[in-house]
PDB file of C-alpha atoms in Angstrom:
ATOM      1  CA  MET A   1      59.938 -33.847 -14.276  1.00  0.00           C
ATOM      2  CA  SER A   2      62.345 -30.822 -14.443  1.00  0.00           C
ATOM      3  CA  ASP A   3      59.655 -28.660 -14.300  1.00  0.00           C
ATOM      4  CA  PRO A   4      59.109 -27.299 -10.544  1.00  0.00           C
ATOM      5  CA  ASP A   5      56.788 -28.376  -7.770  1.00  0.00           C
ATOM      6  CA  LEU A   6      53.785 -26.475  -8.499  1.00  0.00           C
ATOM      7  CA  ASN A   7      52.218 -26.760  -5.456  1.00  0.00           C
ATOM      8  CA  LEU A   8      54.998 -24.244  -4.171  1.00  0.00           C
ATOM      9  CA  LEU A   9      52.898 -21.629  -6.504  1.00  0.00           C
ATOM     10  CA  ILE A  10      50.563 -22.204  -3.705  1.00  0.00           C
ATOM     11  CA  ALA A  11      52.250 -21.550  -1.155  1.00  0.00           C
ATOM     12  CA  LEU A  12      53.936 -18.469  -2.681  1.00  0.00           C
ATOM     13  CA  ASP A  13      50.221 -16.798  -2.728  1.00  0.00           C
ATOM     14  CA  ALA A  14      50.149 -17.839   0.999  1.00  0.00           C
ATOM     15  CA  LEU A  15      53.090 -16.228   2.085  1.00  0.00           C
ATOM     16  CA  ILE A  16      52.432 -13.249   0.060  1.00  0.00           C
ATOM     17  CA  ALA A  17      49.411 -12.804   1.098  1.00  0.00           C
ATOM     18  CA  GLU A  18      50.076 -13.066   4.299  1.00  0.00           C
ATOM     19  CA  ALA A  19      53.202 -11.568   4.962  1.00  0.00           C
ATOM     20  CA  SER A  20      54.150 -14.442   7.437  1.00  0.00           C
ATOM     21  CA  VAL A  21      55.418 -17.662   8.026  1.00  0.00           C
ATOM     22  CA  ALA A  22      53.153 -18.509  10.720  1.00  0.00           C
ATOM     23  CA  GLY A  23      49.920 -16.969   9.040  1.00  0.00           C
ATOM     24  CA  ALA A  24      50.380 -19.279   5.464  1.00  0.00           C
ATOM     25  CA  ALA A  25      51.416 -22.126   7.066  1.00  0.00           C
ATOM     26  CA  ARG A  26      47.811 -22.008   9.074  1.00  0.00           C
ATOM     27  CA  ARG A  27      45.956 -21.249   5.921  1.00  0.00           C
ATOM     28  CA  LEU A  28      47.552 -24.113   4.578  1.00  0.00           C
ATOM     29  CA  GLY A  29      47.019 -26.437   7.262  1.00  0.00           C
ATOM     30  CA  LEU A  30      51.083 -27.013   7.816  1.00  0.00           C
ATOM     31  CA  SER A  31      53.476 -26.653  10.273  1.00  0.00           C
ATOM     32  CA  ALA A  32      55.820 -23.721  10.608  1.00  0.00           C
ATOM     33  CA  SER A  33      58.584 -25.966  10.330  1.00  0.00           C
ATOM     34  CA  ALA A  34      56.987 -27.309   7.220  1.00  0.00           C
ATOM     35  CA  MET A  35      56.497 -24.190   5.404  1.00  0.00           C
ATOM     36  CA  SER A  36      59.665 -22.157   6.474  1.00  0.00           C
ATOM     37  CA  ARG A  37      61.209 -25.121   4.520  1.00  0.00           C
ATOM     38  CA  THR A  38      59.166 -24.486   1.611  1.00  0.00           C
ATOM     39  CA  LEU A  39      60.400 -20.670   2.259  1.00  0.00           C
ATOM     40  CA  THR A  40      63.794 -21.765   1.636  1.00  0.00           C
ATOM     41  CA  ARG A  41      62.958 -23.257  -1.527  1.00  0.00           C
ATOM     42  CA  LEU A  42      60.877 -20.717  -2.856  1.00  0.00           C
ATOM     43  CA  ARG A  43      64.015 -18.401  -2.168  1.00  0.00           C
ATOM     44  CA  THR A  44      66.531 -21.129  -3.934  1.00  0.00           C
ATOM     45  CA  LEU A  45      64.360 -20.932  -7.127  1.00  0.00           C
ATOM     46  CA  THR A  46      63.535 -17.038  -7.520  1.00  0.00           C
ATOM     47  CA  GLY A  47      66.637 -16.221  -6.318  1.00  0.00           C
ATOM     48  CA  ASP A  48      65.003 -13.855  -3.934  1.00  0.00           C
ATOM     49  CA  PRO A  49      64.719 -13.848  -0.389  1.00  0.00           C
ATOM     50  CA  LEU A  50      61.240 -12.906  -0.834  1.00  0.00           C
ATOM     51  CA  LEU A  51      60.341 -12.076   3.413  1.00  0.00           C
ATOM     52  CA  VAL A  52      62.574 -10.579   5.340  1.00  0.00           C
ATOM     53  CA  ARG A  53      62.533  -9.242   8.932  1.00  0.00           C
ATOM     54  CA  ALA A  54      61.638  -5.823   9.684  1.00  0.00           C
ATOM     55  CA  GLY A  55      62.085  -5.375  13.465  1.00  0.00           C
ATOM     56  CA  ARG A  56      59.250  -7.854  14.690  1.00  0.00           C
ATOM     57  CA  ARG A  57      57.325  -8.901  11.844  1.00  0.00           C
ATOM     58  CA  MET A  58      58.360  -9.801   8.086  1.00  0.00           C
ATOM     59  CA  VAL A  59      57.835  -7.530   5.566  1.00  0.00           C
ATOM     60  CA  LEU A  60      57.683  -8.499   1.497  1.00  0.00           C
ATOM     61  CA  THR A  61      60.912  -7.394  -0.800  1.00  0.00           C
ATOM     62  CA  PRO A  62      59.889  -5.538  -3.527  1.00  0.00           C
ATOM     63  CA  CYS A  63      60.294  -8.972  -5.996  1.00  0.00           C
ATOM     64  CA  ALA A  64      57.623 -10.647  -3.982  1.00  0.00           C
ATOM     65  CA  GLU A  65      55.324  -7.153  -4.123  1.00  0.00           C
ATOM     66  CA  ALA A  66      55.778  -7.810  -7.976  1.00  0.00           C
ATOM     67  CA  LEU A  67      55.085 -11.252  -8.028  1.00  0.00           C
ATOM     68  CA  ARG A  68      51.944 -11.036  -6.057  1.00  0.00           C
ATOM     69  CA  GLU A  69      49.007 -10.264  -8.831  1.00  0.00           C
ATOM     70  CA  ARG A  70      50.655 -13.192 -10.974  1.00  0.00           C
ATOM     71  CA  ALA A  71      50.622 -15.612  -8.221  1.00  0.00           C
ATOM     72  CA  THR A  72      47.134 -14.926  -6.766  1.00  0.00           C
ATOM     73  CA  ASN A  73      45.648 -15.195 -10.579  1.00  0.00           C
ATOM     74  CA  VAL A  74      48.023 -18.174 -11.509  1.00  0.00           C
ATOM     75  CA  VAL A  75      46.290 -20.161  -8.251  1.00  0.00           C
ATOM     76  CA  HIS A  76      42.760 -19.012  -9.054  1.00  0.00           C
ATOM     77  CA  GLU A  77      42.969 -20.504 -12.642  1.00  0.00           C
ATOM     78  CA  ALA A  78      44.470 -23.461 -11.575  1.00  0.00           C
ATOM     79  CA  ARG A  79      42.028 -24.392  -8.815  1.00  0.00           C
ATOM     80  CA  SER A  80      39.001 -23.606 -11.563  1.00  0.00           C
ATOM     81  CA  VAL A  81      40.646 -25.612 -14.281  1.00  0.00           C
ATOM     82  CA  LEU A  82      40.904 -28.558 -11.851  1.00  0.00           C
ATOM     83  CA  ARG A  83      37.182 -27.883  -9.911  1.00  0.00           C
ATOM     84  CA  PRO A  84      34.742 -30.224 -11.446  1.00  0.00           C
ATOM     85  CA  THR A  85      32.061 -28.643 -13.643  1.00  0.00           C
ATOM     86  CA  SER A  86      28.683 -27.554 -11.444  1.00  0.00           C
ATOM     87  CA  PRO A  87      25.361 -28.315 -12.750  1.00  0.00           C
ATOM     88  CA  ALA A  88      22.595 -25.196 -13.515  1.00  0.00           C
ATOM     89  CA  PRO A  89      21.400 -24.866  -9.614  1.00  0.00           C
ATOM     90  CA  ASP A  90      17.867 -24.206  -9.362  1.00  0.00           C
ATOM     91  CA  ILE A  91      17.639 -20.591  -9.151  1.00  0.00           C
ATOM     92  CA  SER A  92      14.594 -20.294  -7.294  1.00  0.00           C
ATOM     93  CA  THR A  93      15.869 -22.560  -4.027  1.00  0.00           C
ATOM     94  CA  LEU A  94      19.689 -21.027  -4.320  1.00  0.00           C
ATOM     95  CA  LYS A  95      20.590 -19.569  -1.315  1.00  0.00           C
ATOM     96  CA  ARG A  96      23.531 -16.948  -1.643  1.00  0.00           C
ATOM     97  CA  THR A  97      24.676 -13.416  -1.060  1.00  0.00           C
ATOM     98  CA  PHE A  98      26.341 -12.129  -4.055  1.00  0.00           C
ATOM     99  CA  THR A  99      28.731  -8.654  -2.953  1.00  0.00           C
ATOM    100  CA  ILE A 100      28.337  -6.042  -5.940  1.00  0.00           C
ATOM    101  CA  ARG A 101      30.442  -3.201  -5.854  1.00  0.00           C
ATOM    102  CA  ALA A 102      28.974   0.081  -7.289  1.00  0.00           C
ATOM    103  CA  ASN A 103      28.784   3.853  -6.188  1.00  0.00           C
ATOM    104  CA  ASP A 104      25.647   5.120  -4.689  1.00  0.00           C
ATOM    105  CA  GLY A 105      24.428   6.845  -7.927  1.00  0.00           C
ATOM    106  CA  PHE A 106      24.399   3.414  -9.440  1.00  0.00           C
ATOM    107  CA  VAL A 107      22.664   1.684  -6.700  1.00  0.00           C
ATOM    108  CA  GLU A 108      19.940   4.690  -6.500  1.00  0.00           C
ATOM    109  CA  ALA A 109      19.472   4.672 -10.090  1.00  0.00           C
ATOM    110  CA  PHE A 110      19.115   0.832 -10.750  1.00  0.00           C
ATOM    111  CA  GLY A 111      18.837  -1.256  -7.314  1.00  0.00           C
ATOM    112  CA  ALA A 112      15.162  -1.043  -6.818  1.00  0.00           C
ATOM    113  CA  ALA A 113      14.846  -2.831 -10.563  1.00  0.00           C
ATOM    114  CA  LEU A 114      17.929  -5.216 -10.335  1.00  0.00           C
ATOM    115  CA  ILE A 115      16.489  -6.269  -6.360  1.00  0.00           C
ATOM    116  CA  ASP A 116      12.867  -7.032  -8.085  1.00  0.00           C
ATOM    117  CA  ALA A 117      14.438  -8.912 -10.790  1.00  0.00           C
ATOM    118  CA  ILE A 118      16.357 -11.050  -8.196  1.00  0.00           C
ATOM    119  CA  THR A 119      13.993 -11.539  -5.486  1.00  0.00           C
ATOM    120  CA  SER A 120      10.603 -12.210  -7.742  1.00  0.00           C
ATOM    121  CA  VAL A 121      12.332 -15.702  -9.072  1.00  0.00           C
ATOM    122  CA  ALA A 122      15.170 -15.931  -6.354  1.00  0.00           C
ATOM    123  CA  PRO A 123      13.565 -15.356  -3.037  1.00  0.00           C
ATOM    124  CA  SER A 124      16.798 -16.551  -1.025  1.00  0.00           C
ATOM    125  CA  ILE A 125      19.222 -14.480  -2.803  1.00  0.00           C
ATOM    126  CA  THR A 126      21.069 -11.649  -1.064  1.00  0.00           C
ATOM    127  CA  LEU A 127      22.511  -8.689  -2.876  1.00  0.00           C
ATOM    128  CA  CYS A 128      24.921  -6.393  -0.694  1.00  0.00           C
ATOM    129  CA  PHE A 129      25.728  -3.690  -2.587  1.00  0.00           C
ATOM    130  CA  ALA A 130      29.188  -2.515  -1.325  1.00  0.00           C
ATOM    131  CA  PRO A 131      30.711   0.860  -1.982  1.00  0.00           C
ATOM    132  CA  LYS A 132      33.704   1.445  -3.911  1.00  0.00           C
ATOM    133  CA  ILE A 133      36.352   3.500  -1.635  1.00  0.00           C
ATOM    134  CA  GLU A 134      38.447   3.487  -4.461  1.00  0.00           C
ATOM    135  CA  LYS A 135      39.365   1.906  -7.733  1.00  0.00           C
ATOM    136  CA  SER A 136      40.670  -1.628  -7.135  1.00  0.00           C
ATOM    137  CA  PRO A 137      40.563  -5.068  -9.014  1.00  0.00           C
ATOM    138  CA  LEU A 138      41.722  -6.577  -5.620  1.00  0.00           C
ATOM    139  CA  PRO A 139      38.284  -7.112  -4.581  1.00  0.00           C
ATOM    140  CA  LEU A 140      37.585  -9.445  -7.469  1.00  0.00           C
ATOM    141  CA  ARG A 141      41.159 -11.289  -6.899  1.00  0.00           C
ATOM    142  CA  ASP A 142      40.830 -12.090  -3.627  1.00  0.00           C
ATOM    143  CA  GLY A 143      36.555 -12.667  -3.702  1.00  0.00           C
ATOM    144  CA  SER A 144      35.830 -10.472  -1.673  1.00  0.00           C
ATOM    145  CA  ALA A 145      33.068  -9.098  -4.447  1.00  0.00           C
ATOM    146  CA  ASP A 146      31.484 -10.842  -7.250  1.00  0.00           C
ATOM    147  CA  LEU A 147      30.962  -7.852  -9.318  1.00  0.00           C
ATOM    148  CA  GLU A 148      31.849  -4.602  -9.469  1.00  0.00           C
ATOM    149  CA  ILE A 149      29.945  -1.468 -11.400  1.00  0.00           C
ATOM    150  CA  GLY A 150      31.446   1.407 -13.115  1.00  0.00           C
ATOM    151  CA  VAL A 151      33.827   2.483 -16.030  1.00  0.00           C
ATOM    152  CA  LEU A 152      36.623   0.070 -17.138  1.00  0.00           C
ATOM    153  CA  SER A 153      39.810   1.378 -15.597  1.00  0.00           C
ATOM    154  CA  GLY A 154      43.408  -0.725 -14.520  1.00  0.00           C
ATOM    155  CA  MET A 155      41.411  -3.061 -13.524  1.00  0.00           C
ATOM    156  CA  GLY A 156      44.082  -5.624 -15.131  1.00  0.00           C
ATOM    157  CA  PRO A 157      44.057  -7.661 -17.695  1.00  0.00           C
ATOM    158  CA  GLU A 158      42.231 -10.645 -16.304  1.00  0.00           C
ATOM    159  CA  VAL A 159      39.274  -8.933 -15.204  1.00  0.00           C
ATOM    160  CA  ARG A 160      36.016  -9.930 -17.847  1.00  0.00           C
ATOM    161  CA  VAL A 161      34.062  -7.357 -18.950  1.00  0.00           C
ATOM    162  CA  GLN A 162      30.662  -6.585 -20.380  1.00  0.00           C
ATOM    163  CA  ALA A 163      29.382  -2.997 -21.135  1.00  0.00           C
ATOM    164  CA  LEU A 164      26.075  -2.072 -20.187  1.00  0.00           C
ATOM    165  CA  PHE A 165      25.033   1.018 -21.226  1.00  0.00           C
ATOM    166  CA  ARG A 166      26.430   4.241 -22.663  1.00  0.00           C
ATOM    167  CA  ASP A 167      26.075   7.411 -20.485  1.00  0.00           C
ATOM    168  CA  ARG A 168      26.705  10.902 -20.679  1.00  0.00           C
ATOM    169  CA  PHE A 169      27.065  13.812 -18.143  1.00  0.00           C
ATOM    170  CA  VAL A 170      24.802  16.606 -17.641  1.00  0.00           C
ATOM    171  CA  GLY A 171      24.664  19.862 -15.865  1.00  0.00           C
ATOM    172  CA  VAL A 172      22.165  19.856 -12.811  1.00  0.00           C
ATOM    173  CA  VAL A 173      20.574  22.630 -10.677  1.00  0.00           C
ATOM    174  CA  ARG A 174      17.648  22.943  -8.273  1.00  0.00           C
ATOM    175  CA  ARG A 175      13.842  24.292  -9.644  1.00  0.00           C
ATOM    176  CA  GLY A 176      13.814  28.039  -9.829  1.00  0.00           C
ATOM    177  CA  HIS A 177      17.462  28.772 -10.411  1.00  0.00           C
ATOM    178  CA  PRO A 178      18.312  31.476 -12.398  1.00  0.00           C
ATOM    179  CA  LEU A 179      19.907  28.630 -15.438  1.00  0.00           C
ATOM    180  CA  GLU A 180      16.508  26.706 -15.636  1.00  0.00           C
ATOM    181  CA  LYS A 181      15.077  29.947 -17.371  1.00  0.00           C
ATOM    182  CA  LEU A 182      17.832  30.341 -20.103  1.00  0.00           C
ATOM    183  CA  ARG A 183      16.980  27.865 -23.593  1.00  0.00           C
ATOM    184  CA  THR A 184      20.583  27.400 -23.941  1.00  0.00           C
ATOM    185  CA  VAL A 185      23.151  27.652 -21.670  1.00  0.00           C
ATOM    186  CA  SER A 186      26.528  29.289 -22.416  1.00  0.00           C
ATOM    187  CA  ALA A 187      29.873  28.682 -21.936  1.00  0.00           C
ATOM    188  CA  ALA A 188      30.326  31.593 -20.164  1.00  0.00           C
ATOM    189  CA  ARG A 189      27.353  31.829 -17.891  1.00  0.00           C
ATOM    190  CA  TYR A 190      27.948  27.832 -16.869  1.00  0.00           C
ATOM    191  CA  ALA A 191      31.541  29.121 -16.002  1.00  0.00           C
ATOM    192  CA  ALA A 192      30.289  32.060 -14.047  1.00  0.00           C
ATOM    193  CA  CYS A 193      27.853  29.719 -11.632  1.00  0.00           C
ATOM    194  CA  GLY A 194      29.636  28.282  -7.878  1.00  0.00           C
ATOM    195  CA  HIS A 195      30.131  24.390  -8.664  1.00  0.00           C
ATOM    196  CA  VAL A 196      29.614  21.307  -7.060  1.00  0.00           C
ATOM    197  CA  VAL A 197      32.145  18.236  -7.896  1.00  0.00           C
ATOM    198  CA  THR A 198      31.947  15.006  -7.355  1.00  0.00           C
ATOM    199  CA  SER A 199      35.375  13.087  -6.540  1.00  0.00           C
ATOM    200  CA  ARG A 200      35.748  10.087  -4.399  1.00  0.00           C
ATOM    201  CA  ARG A 201      39.559  11.199  -4.401  1.00  0.00           C
ATOM    202  CA  GLY A 202      39.204  14.877  -3.663  1.00  0.00           C
ATOM    203  CA  ARG A 203      39.849  16.089  -7.386  1.00  0.00           C
ATOM    204  CA  SER A 204      38.370  18.938  -8.578  1.00  0.00           C
ATOM    205  CA  THR A 205      38.973  19.258 -12.312  1.00  0.00           C
ATOM    206  CA  GLY A 206      37.625  16.886 -14.531  1.00  0.00           C
ATOM    207  CA  PRO A 207      37.297  16.779 -18.462  1.00  0.00           C
ATOM    208  CA  VAL A 208      34.889  19.741 -18.334  1.00  0.00           C
ATOM    209  CA  ASP A 209      37.457  21.455 -17.087  1.00  0.00           C
ATOM    210  CA  VAL A 210      39.751  20.951 -19.878  1.00  0.00           C
ATOM    211  CA  ALA A 211      37.016  22.502 -22.430  1.00  0.00           C
ATOM    212  CA  LEU A 212      36.360  25.309 -21.001  1.00  0.00           C
ATOM    213  CA  GLU A 213      40.579  25.814 -20.285  1.00  0.00           C
ATOM    214  CA  ALA A 214      40.851  25.622 -24.238  1.00  0.00           C
ATOM    215  CA  MET A 215      37.599  28.368 -24.455  1.00  0.00           C
ATOM    216  CA  GLY A 216      39.584  30.590 -21.577  1.00  0.00           C
ATOM    217  CA  LEU A 217      36.804  29.810 -19.293  1.00  0.00           C
ATOM    218  CA  THR A 218      37.717  28.165 -15.853  1.00  0.00           C
ATOM    219  CA  ARG A 219      35.129  27.038 -13.211  1.00  0.00           C
ATOM    220  CA  LYS A 220      34.225  28.453 -10.103  1.00  0.00           C
ATOM    221  CA  ILE A 221      34.491  24.946  -7.568  1.00  0.00           C
ATOM    222  CA  VAL A 222      32.890  26.277  -4.480  1.00  0.00           C
ATOM    223  CA  ALA A 223      32.696  22.433  -2.844  1.00  0.00           C
ATOM    224  CA  ILE A 224      33.903  18.474  -3.587  1.00  0.00           C
ATOM    225  CA  VAL A 225      31.686  15.552  -2.422  1.00  0.00           C
ATOM    226  CA  PRO A 226      32.283  12.005  -2.625  1.00  0.00           C
ATOM    227  CA  SER A 227      29.258  11.023  -4.614  1.00  0.00           C
ATOM    228  CA  PHE A 228      26.696  12.092  -7.188  1.00  0.00           C
ATOM    229  CA  PRO A 229      23.550  11.577  -4.292  1.00  0.00           C
ATOM    230  CA  ALA A 230      25.313  14.247  -2.095  1.00  0.00           C
ATOM    231  CA  ALA A 231      26.159  16.496  -5.231  1.00  0.00           C
ATOM    232  CA  LEU A 232      22.303  16.183  -5.323  1.00  0.00           C
ATOM    233  CA  ALA A 233      21.625  16.881  -2.022  1.00  0.00           C
ATOM    234  CA  VAL A 234      23.376  20.061  -2.306  1.00  0.00           C
ATOM    235  CA  VAL A 235      22.453  21.480  -5.055  1.00  0.00           C
ATOM    236  CA  ARG A 236      18.801  21.313  -4.144  1.00  0.00           C
ATOM    237  CA  SER A 237      19.664  23.292  -1.199  1.00  0.00           C
ATOM    238  CA  SER A 238      21.859  25.942  -2.966  1.00  0.00           C
ATOM    239  CA  ASP A 239      22.654  28.081  -6.017  1.00  0.00           C
ATOM    240  CA  LEU A 240      25.377  25.230  -7.289  1.00  0.00           C
ATOM    241  CA  VAL A 241      25.862  23.368 -10.138  1.00  0.00           C
ATOM    242  CA  ALA A 242      26.258  19.489 -10.359  1.00  0.00           C
ATOM    243  CA  LEU A 243      27.430  17.600 -12.905  1.00  0.00           C
ATOM    244  CA  VAL A 244      25.942  14.005 -13.093  1.00  0.00           C
ATOM    245  CA  PRO A 245      25.300  11.117 -15.521  1.00  0.00           C
ATOM    246  CA  ALA A 246      22.360  11.601 -17.482  1.00  0.00           C
ATOM    247  CA  SER A 247      20.986   8.148 -16.707  1.00  0.00           C
ATOM    248  CA  TYR A 248      20.590   8.959 -12.647  1.00  0.00           C
ATOM    249  CA  LEU A 249      18.416  11.530 -13.545  1.00  0.00           C
ATOM    250  CA  ARG A 250      16.099   9.265 -16.005  1.00  0.00           C
ATOM    251  CA  PRO A 251      13.983   7.074 -14.279  1.00  0.00           C
ATOM    252  CA  VAL A 252      14.013   3.492 -15.039  1.00  0.00           C
ATOM    253  CA  ARG A 253      11.229   2.149 -17.425  1.00  0.00           C
ATOM    254  CA  GLY A 254       7.873   1.948 -16.424  1.00  0.00           C
ATOM    255  CA  ASN A 255       8.724   4.389 -12.820  1.00  0.00           C
ATOM    256  CA  LYS A 256       7.609   7.161 -11.983  1.00  0.00           C
ATOM    257  CA  PRO A 257      10.295  10.230 -11.388  1.00  0.00           C
ATOM    258  CA  SER A 258      11.073  10.298  -7.704  1.00  0.00           C
ATOM    259  CA  ALA A 259      10.845  13.861  -5.481  1.00  0.00           C
ATOM    260  CA  ARG A 260      14.351  14.154  -6.208  1.00  0.00           C
ATOM    261  CA  HIS A 261      13.834  14.313 -10.069  1.00  0.00           C
ATOM    262  CA  ASP A 262      11.009  16.914  -9.260  1.00  0.00           C
ATOM    263  CA  ALA A 263      13.318  19.055  -7.142  1.00  0.00           C
ATOM    264  CA  THR A 264      16.124  19.839 -10.335  1.00  0.00           C
ATOM    265  CA  PHE A 265      16.716  20.710 -13.619  1.00  0.00           C
ATOM    266  CA  ALA A 266      19.261  19.321 -15.753  1.00  0.00           C
ATOM    267  CA  PHE A 267      20.231  20.850 -18.799  1.00  0.00           C
ATOM    268  CA  GLU A 268      23.126  20.269 -21.711  1.00  0.00           C
ATOM    269  CA  LEU A 269      26.535  21.335 -21.161  1.00  0.00           C
ATOM    270  CA  PRO A 270      27.940  23.967 -23.360  1.00  0.00           C
ATOM    271  CA  VAL A 271      30.943  22.033 -24.118  1.00  0.00           C
ATOM    272  CA  ARG A 272      31.377  18.363 -25.347  1.00  0.00           C
ATOM    273  CA  THR A 273      32.431  15.720 -23.288  1.00  0.00           C
ATOM    274  CA  GLU A 274      33.374  12.161 -24.098  1.00  0.00           C
ATOM    275  CA  PRO A 275      30.156   9.581 -23.797  1.00  0.00           C
ATOM    276  CA  ILE A 276      31.052   6.898 -20.828  1.00  0.00           C
ATOM    277  CA  THR A 277      30.378   3.383 -20.986  1.00  0.00           C
ATOM    278  CA  ILE A 278      29.230   1.672 -17.723  1.00  0.00           C
ATOM    279  CA  SER A 279      30.288  -1.969 -17.255  1.00  0.00           C
ATOM    280  CA  GLN A 280      30.044  -4.876 -15.350  1.00  0.00           C
ATOM    281  CA  MET A 281      33.458  -6.968 -14.537  1.00  0.00           C
ATOM    282  CA  TRP A 282      34.060  -9.709 -12.493  1.00  0.00           C
ATOM    283  CA  HIS A 283      36.855 -12.390 -11.978  1.00  0.00           C
ATOM    284  CA  PRO A 284      37.402 -15.373 -14.376  1.00  0.00           C
ATOM    285  CA  ARG A 285      37.242 -17.841 -11.746  1.00  0.00           C
ATOM    286  CA  LEU A 286      33.432 -16.679 -11.831  1.00  0.00           C
ATOM    287  CA  GLU A 287      33.612 -17.136 -15.638  1.00  0.00           C
ATOM    288  CA  LEU A 288      31.815 -20.556 -15.665  1.00  0.00           C
ATOM    289  CA  ASP A 289      29.582 -20.355 -12.325  1.00  0.00           C
ATOM    290  CA  PRO A 290      26.505 -20.525 -13.401  1.00  0.00           C
ATOM    291  CA  ALA A 291      25.053 -19.054 -10.728  1.00  0.00           C
ATOM    292  CA  HIS A 292      27.106 -16.180 -11.463  1.00  0.00           C
ATOM    293  CA  ARG A 293      26.668 -15.905 -15.057  1.00  0.00           C
ATOM    294  CA  TRP A 294      22.219 -15.813 -14.296  1.00  0.00           C
ATOM    295  CA  LEU A 295      23.459 -12.747 -12.328  1.00  0.00           C
ATOM    296  CA  ARG A 296      25.518 -11.234 -14.844  1.00  0.00           C
ATOM    297  CA  GLU A 297      22.143 -11.827 -16.902  1.00  0.00           C
ATOM    298  CA  GLN A 298      19.814 -10.247 -14.662  1.00  0.00           C
ATOM    299  CA  MET A 299      22.406  -6.982 -14.221  1.00  0.00           C
ATOM    300  CA  ARG A 300      22.681  -6.836 -17.724  1.00  0.00           C
ATOM    301  CA  LEU A 301      18.511  -6.859 -18.479  1.00  0.00           C
ATOM    302  CA  ALA A 302      17.828  -4.838 -15.520  1.00  0.00           C
ATOM    303  CA  CYS A 303      20.083  -2.000 -16.894  1.00  0.00           C
ATOM    304  CA  SER A 304      18.874  -2.720 -20.770  1.00  0.00           C
ATOM    305  CA  ARG A 305      15.437  -1.280 -19.554  1.00  0.00           C
ATOM    306  CA  LEU A 306      16.797   2.239 -18.870  1.00  0.00           C
ATOM    307  CA  ALA A 307      14.446   4.064 -20.667  1.00  0.00           C
ATOM    308  CA  PRO A 308      16.667   6.572 -23.232  1.00  0.00           C
ATOM    309  CA  ASP A 309      15.398   9.788 -23.814  1.00  0.00           C
ATOM    310  CA  GLU A 310      14.355  12.019 -27.214  1.00  0.00           C
ATOM    311  CA  ASN A 311      18.285  13.275 -26.383  1.00  0.00           C
ATOM    312  CA  GLY A 312      20.227   9.968 -26.220  1.00  0.00           C
ATOM    313  CA  ALA A 313      20.370  10.776 -22.389  1.00  0.00           C
ATOM    314  CA  ALA A 314      21.585   6.657 -22.337  1.00  0.00           C
ATOM    315  CA  SER A 315      21.626   3.628 -24.387  1.00  0.00           C
ATOM    316  CA  SER A 316      21.768   0.302 -23.651  1.00  0.00           C
ATOM    317  CA  ILE A 317      23.952  -1.881 -24.924  1.00  0.00           C
ATOM    318  CA  ASP A 318      22.501  -5.961 -26.125  1.00  0.00           C
TER     319      ASP A 318
END
């Protein structure tokens, strides 16, 4: 056969992941000399050194960095093709931990409903909600996360996506705040207030600021916090205004509003912002996994229970 040895793809993936001949050898259960010979073959085929010495360690070349995602995806897909089809598991006795990357606001708004739906029929399943320090497809690709919940952006072409619900942002202040007494909050009055902004990356501006700028207005940003719960905590004890998803302030159908809802007042923004779509995302190697498919369906159903209010605060996507 004139085609290259496809086992070299597995070796390439290991070498790039470990950035070390010895580390790749341990990962694949080979001797260091065998992996060194494999690296030589890969260098010949690619026309690039792939790994070069930098002091006492090896570093990837730009070519190897560019191949990182492609090599990992190809290896995952190949293993998925050759893996025997698993029979549908008995969910009632299944013992498994699913890791879900989601921000704090989503966990507070939907976590309890999802946990209840899962544990009521699968008591041996554990849900591990992991923080989203940054938006990245790597946890899905390397298997450290089973699902990611959020707005689709920069997740890579191979990541599977299912829309869960549509949402929009609203303004929030503490009960008794001067804005609560207004029938309609004007853009000028809104901009004149002090604002607390939510951003994991420390960004202070967004679509609201663009819309205000078109009207000749600018918000006064007083504080930047990393999560919506933190923003609401600040709002409840100050005169600042926060911007949060409407779904976060609406209890799931059948649940009573919490003290958090009672302590705040939400109002419509005086400027138009585009609605957002919250989705669940997963790697294609889990596409046909029966247990994972069941998890995705439970996630969809739990989110569909969000009760839209008369103003269309949020709507499920069936």
